[in-house]
């Protein structure tokens, strides 16, 4: 099974420039792709200002249909940014793009 991150980046996330494949592991009949967003800043959904201040990170586990008779899981690291304007709700906004 191919475990090259560039191969999987082009195969799974073709046309999605906001994501980057960090690693791929194949074991026990399952392929796991670890990915994260490339965005360095996002616009606040309340005030529209861009912020690059990260509030926290968490992982989402996306399970998909089997691929070539292998289970397929994407572990996506998502960041939440904090708005510095002071007018946004609680000062936090989830990133619109993962990572």
Coordinates of N, CA, C and O in Angstrom, one line a residue:
X1 N 0.9 -1.2 0.0 CA 0.0 0.0 0.0 C 0.9 1.2 0.0 O 1.8 1.3 0.8
X2 N 0.6 2.2 -0.8 CA 1.3 3.4 -1.0 C 1.1 4.3 0.3 O 0.0 4.6 0.7
X3 N 2.2 4.7 0.9 CA 2.1 5.6 2.1 C 2.8 6.9 1.9 O 3.2 7.6 2.9
X4 N 3.1 7.3 0.7 CA 3.7 8.6 0.4 C 2.7 9.7 0.5 O 1.6 9.7 -0.1
X5 N 3.0 10.7 1.4 CA 2.0 11.8 1.6 C 1.7 12.6 0.4 O 0.5 13.0 0.2
X6 N 2.6 12.8 -0.5 CA 2.4 13.5 -1.7 C 1.4 12.8 -2.6 O 0.5 13.4 -3.3
X7 N 1.5 11.5 -2.7 CA 0.6 10.6 -3.5 C -0.8 10.8 -3.0 O -1.8 11.0 -3.7
X8 N -1.0 10.7 -1.7 CA -2.3 10.8 -1.1 C -2.9 12.2 -1.1 O -4.1 12.4 -1.3
X9 N -2.0 13.2 -1.0 CA -2.5 14.6 -1.1 C -3.1 14.8 -2.5 O -4.1 15.4 -2.6
X10 N -2.4 14.3 -3.6 CA -3.0 14.5 -4.9 C -4.2 13.6 -5.2 O -5.1 14.0 -5.9
X11 N -4.2 12.4 -4.6 CA -5.4 11.5 -4.8 C -6.6 11.9 -4.0 O -7.7 12.0 -4.6
X12 N -6.5 12.1 -2.8 CA -7.6 12.4 -1.9 C -8.1 13.8 -1.9 O -9.3 14.1 -1.9
X13 N -7.1 14.7 -1.9 CA -7.5 16.2 -1.7 C -7.2 17.0 -3.0 O -7.0 18.2 -2.9
X14 N -7.3 16.3 -4.1 CA -7.1 17.0 -5.4 C -8.1 18.2 -5.5 O -9.3 18.0 -5.3
X15 N -7.6 19.4 -5.8 CA -8.4 20.6 -5.9 C -8.8 21.3 -4.6 O -9.4 22.3 -4.6
X16 N -8.3 20.7 -3.5 CA -8.6 21.3 -2.2 C -7.2 21.9 -1.7 O -6.5 21.2 -1.1
X17 N -7.0 23.1 -2.1 CA -5.7 23.7 -1.8 C -5.5 24.1 -0.3 O -4.4 24.3 0.2
X18 N -6.6 24.1 0.5 CA -6.5 24.5 1.9 C -6.0 23.4 2.8 O -5.8 23.7 4.0
X19 N -5.9 22.2 2.3 CA -5.5 21.1 3.1 C -4.1 20.5 2.7 O -3.8 20.6 1.5
X20 N -3.4 20.0 3.7 CA -2.1 19.4 3.4 C -2.0 18.1 4.2 O -2.3 18.0 5.3
X21 N -1.6 17.1 3.4 CA -1.4 15.8 4.0 C 0.0 15.8 4.7 O 1.0 16.0 4.1
X22 N -0.1 15.4 6.0 CA 1.2 15.4 6.8 C 1.8 14.0 6.9 O 3.0 13.9 6.9
X23 N 0.9 13.0 7.0 CA 1.5 11.6 7.1 C 0.4 10.6 6.7 O -0.8 11.0 6.7
X24 N 0.8 9.5 6.3 CA -0.1 8.4 5.9 C 0.4 7.1 6.5 O 1.6 6.8 6.5
X25 N -0.5 6.4 7.2 CA -0.1 5.1 7.8 C -1.1 4.0 7.3 O -2.3 4.3 7.2
X26 N -0.6 2.9 6.9 CA -1.4 1.7 6.5 C -1.0 0.6 7.4 O 0.1 0.1 7.4
X27 N -2.0 0.1 8.1 CA -1.8 -1.0 9.0 C -3.2 -1.7 9.3 O -4.2 -1.0 9.4
X28 N -3.1 -3.0 9.5 CA -4.3 -3.8 9.9 C -5.5 -3.5 9.0 O -6.7 -3.4 9.5
X29 N -5.3 -3.4 7.7 CA -6.4 -3.2 6.7 C -7.0 -1.8 6.7 O -8.1 -1.7 6.2
X30 N -6.4 -0.8 7.3 CA -6.9 0.5 7.3 C -5.8 1.5 6.9 O -4.7 1.4 7.3
X31 N -6.2 2.5 6.1 CA -5.3 3.6 5.7 C -5.7 4.8 6.5 O -6.9 5.1 6.4
X32 N -4.8 5.4 7.2 CA -5.1 6.6 7.9 C -4.3 7.8 7.3 O -3.1 7.7 7.2
X33 N -5.0 8.8 7.0 CA -4.4 10.0 6.4 C -4.5 11.1 7.5 O -5.6 11.4 7.9
X34 N -3.3 11.7 7.9 CA -3.3 12.8 8.8 C -3.2 14.1 8.0 O -2.2 14.2 7.2
X35 N -4.1 15.0 8.1 CA -4.1 16.2 7.3 C -4.4 17.4 8.2 O -4.9 17.3 9.3
X36 N -4.0 18.6 7.7 CA -4.3 19.8 8.5 C -4.5 20.9 7.4 O -4.1 20.8 6.3
X37 N -5.0 22.0 7.9 CA -5.3 23.2 7.0 C -4.0 24.0 6.8 O -3.1 24.0 7.7
X38 N -4.0 24.7 5.7 CA -2.8 25.5 5.4 C -3.0 27.0 5.8 O -2.1 27.8 5.8
X39 N -4.3 27.4 6.1 CA -4.6 28.8 6.3 C -3.8 29.3 7.5 O -3.7 28.7 8.6
X40 N -3.3 30.5 7.3 CA -2.5 31.2 8.4 C -3.4 32.2 9.2 O -3.1 32.6 10.3
X41 N -4.5 32.5 8.5 CA -5.5 33.4 9.1 C -6.9 33.2 8.5 O -6.9 32.7 7.4
X42 N -7.9 33.5 9.2 CA -9.3 33.4 8.7 C -10.1 34.7 9.1 O -9.8 35.3 10.0
X43 N -11.1 34.9 8.3 CA -12.0 36.0 8.6 C -13.0 35.7 9.7 O -13.6 34.6 9.7
X44 N -13.2 36.6 10.6 CA -14.2 36.4 11.7 C -15.6 36.4 11.1 O -15.9 37.3 10.3
X45 N -16.4 35.4 11.4 CA -17.8 35.4 10.8 C -18.7 36.5 11.4 O -19.7 36.9 10.7
X46 N -18.3 37.2 12.5 CA -19.1 38.3 13.0 C -18.7 39.6 12.5 O -19.5 40.4 12.0
X47 N -17.4 39.9 12.5 CA -16.9 41.3 12.1 C -16.2 41.3 10.8 O -16.0 42.4 10.2
X48 N -15.8 40.2 10.3 CA -15.1 40.1 9.0 C -13.6 40.4 9.0 O -13.0 40.2 8.0
X49 N -13.1 40.8 10.1 CA -11.6 41.0 10.2 C -10.8 39.7 10.2 O -11.3 38.7 10.8
X50 N -9.7 39.7 9.6 CA -8.8 38.5 9.6 C -8.0 38.4 10.9 O -7.6 39.4 11.4
X51 N -7.9 37.2 11.4 CA -7.1 37.0 12.6 C -6.2 35.8 12.4 O -6.6 34.8 11.7
X52 N -5.0 35.9 12.9 CA -4.0 34.8 12.8 C -3.7 34.2 14.2 O -2.9 33.4 14.4
X53 N -4.5 34.6 15.2 CA -4.3 34.2 16.6 C -5.1 32.9 16.8 O -6.3 32.9 16.7
X54 N -4.4 31.8 17.1 CA -5.0 30.5 17.3 C -5.5 30.3 18.7 O -4.8 30.5 19.7
X55 N -6.8 30.0 18.9 CA -7.4 29.8 20.2 C -7.1 28.4 20.7 O -6.7 28.1 21.8
X56 N -7.4 27.4 19.8 CA -7.1 26.0 20.2 C -7.1 25.1 18.9 O -7.4 25.6 17.8
X57 N -6.8 23.9 19.1 CA -6.7 22.9 18.0 C -7.5 21.6 18.5 O -7.4 21.3 19.7
X58 N -8.1 20.9 17.6 CA -8.7 19.6 17.9 C -8.7 18.8 16.6 O -8.5 19.3 15.5
X59 N -8.9 17.5 16.8 CA -8.9 16.6 15.7 C -10.2 16.1 15.4 O -11.0 15.7 16.3
X60 N -10.6 16.0 14.1 CA -11.8 15.4 13.6 C -11.4 14.1 12.9 O -10.4 14.0 12.2
X61 N -12.2 13.1 13.2 CA -11.9 11.8 12.6 C -13.0 11.5 11.5 O -14.2 11.3 11.9
X62 N -12.7 11.5 10.3 CA -13.6 11.3 9.2 C -13.4 9.9 8.6 O -12.4 9.5 8.1
X63 N -14.5 9.1 8.7 CA -14.4 7.8 8.2 C -15.1 7.7 6.8 O -16.2 8.3 6.7
X64 N -14.5 7.1 5.9 CA -15.1 7.0 4.5 C -15.2 5.6 4.1 O -14.9 4.6 4.8
X65 N -15.8 5.4 2.9 CA -16.0 4.1 2.4 C -14.6 3.4 2.1 O -13.6 4.1 1.9
X66 N -14.6 2.1 2.1 CA -13.3 1.4 1.8 C -12.7 1.9 0.5 O -13.4 2.2 -0.5
X67 N -11.4 1.9 0.4 CA -10.7 2.2 -0.8 C -9.7 1.1 -1.1 O -8.8 0.8 -0.3
X68 N -9.9 0.4 -2.2 CA -9.1 -0.7 -2.6 C -9.1 -1.8 -1.6 O -8.1 -2.3 -1.2
X69 N -10.3 -2.1 -1.1 CA -10.6 -3.1 0.0 C -9.8 -2.8 1.3 O -9.6 -3.6 2.1
X70 N -9.5 -1.5 1.5 CA -8.9 -1.1 2.8 C -9.8 -0.1 3.4 O -10.5 0.8 2.8
X71 N -9.9 -0.1 4.8 CA -10.7 0.9 5.5 C -9.9 2.2 5.3 O -8.7 2.3 5.1
X72 N -10.7 3.3 5.4 CA -10.1 4.6 5.1 C -10.5 5.7 6.1 O -11.7 5.9 6.3
X73 N -9.6 6.3 6.8 CA -9.9 7.3 7.8 C -9.0 8.5 7.6 O -7.8 8.4 7.3
X74 N -9.6 9.7 7.7 CA -8.9 11.0 7.6 C -8.9 11.6 9.0 O -10.0 11.7 9.6
X75 N -7.7 11.8 9.6 CA -7.6 12.6 10.9 C -7.3 14.0 10.5 O -6.1 14.3 10.1
X76 N -8.2 14.9 10.7 CA -8.1 16.2 10.2 C -7.9 17.2 11.5 O -8.8 17.2 12.3
X77 N -6.8 17.8 11.5 CA -6.5 18.8 12.6 C -7.1 20.1 12.2 O -6.8 20.7 11.2
X78 N -8.0 20.6 13.1 CA -8.7 21.8 12.9 C -8.3 22.9 13.9 O -8.1 22.5 15.1
X79 N -8.2 24.1 13.5 CA -7.9 25.2 14.5 C -9.0 26.1 14.6 O -9.8 26.3 13.7
X80 N -9.2 26.7 15.8 CA -10.1 27.7 16.1 C -9.3 29.0 16.3 O -8.4 29.0 17.1
X81 N -9.7 30.0 15.6 CA -9.0 31.3 15.8 C -9.7 32.2 16.7 O -10.9 32.1 16.9
X82 N -9.0 33.1 17.3 CA -9.7 34.1 18.2 C -9.6 35.5 17.5 O -8.6 35.9 17.0
X83 N -10.8 36.2 17.6 CA -10.9 37.5 16.9 C -10.3 38.5 17.9 O -10.7 38.5 19.1
X84 N -9.5 39.4 17.4 CA -8.9 40.5 18.3 C -9.7 41.8 18.3 O -9.4 42.7 18.9
X85 N -10.8 41.8 17.5 CA -11.6 43.1 17.4 C -12.4 43.5 18.7 O -12.7 44.6 18.9
X86 N -12.7 42.4 19.5 CA -13.5 42.7 20.7 C -15.0 42.8 20.4 O -15.8 42.9 21.4
X87 N -15.4 42.8 19.2 CA -16.9 42.9 18.8 C -17.5 41.6 18.5 O -18.7 41.4 18.5
X88 N -16.6 40.6 18.3 CA -17.2 39.2 18.0 C -17.7 38.6 19.2 O -17.3 38.8 20.3
X89 N -18.6 37.6 19.0 CA -19.2 36.9 20.1 C -18.1 36.1 20.9 O -17.4 35.3 20.3
X90 N -17.9 36.4 22.1 CA -16.9 35.8 23.0 C -15.5 35.8 22.5 O -14.6 35.2 23.0
X91 N -15.3 36.6 21.4 CA -13.9 36.8 20.9 C -13.4 35.6 20.1 O -12.2 35.6 19.7
X92 N -14.2 34.5 20.0 CA -13.7 33.3 19.3 C -14.5 33.0 18.0 O -15.7 33.2 18.0
X93 N -13.8 32.5 17.0 CA -14.5 32.1 15.8 C -13.8 30.8 15.3 O -12.6 30.8 15.2
X94 N -14.6 29.8 15.0 CA -14.0 28.6 14.4 C -13.4 28.9 13.0 O -14.0 29.8 12.3
X95 N -12.3 28.3 12.7 CA -11.7 28.6 11.4 C -12.7 28.1 10.3 O -13.4 27.1 10.5
X96 N -12.7 28.8 9.2 CA -13.6 28.3 8.1 C -12.9 27.2 7.3 O -13.5 26.5 6.6
X97 N -11.6 27.2 7.4 CA -10.8 26.1 6.8 C -10.1 25.3 7.9 O -9.7 25.9 8.9
X98 N -10.0 24.0 7.8 CA -9.4 23.2 8.8 C -7.9 23.6 9.0 O -7.3 24.1 8.1
X99 N -7.4 23.1 10.1 CA -5.9 23.2 10.2 C -5.4 24.2 11.1 O -4.4 24.5 11.4

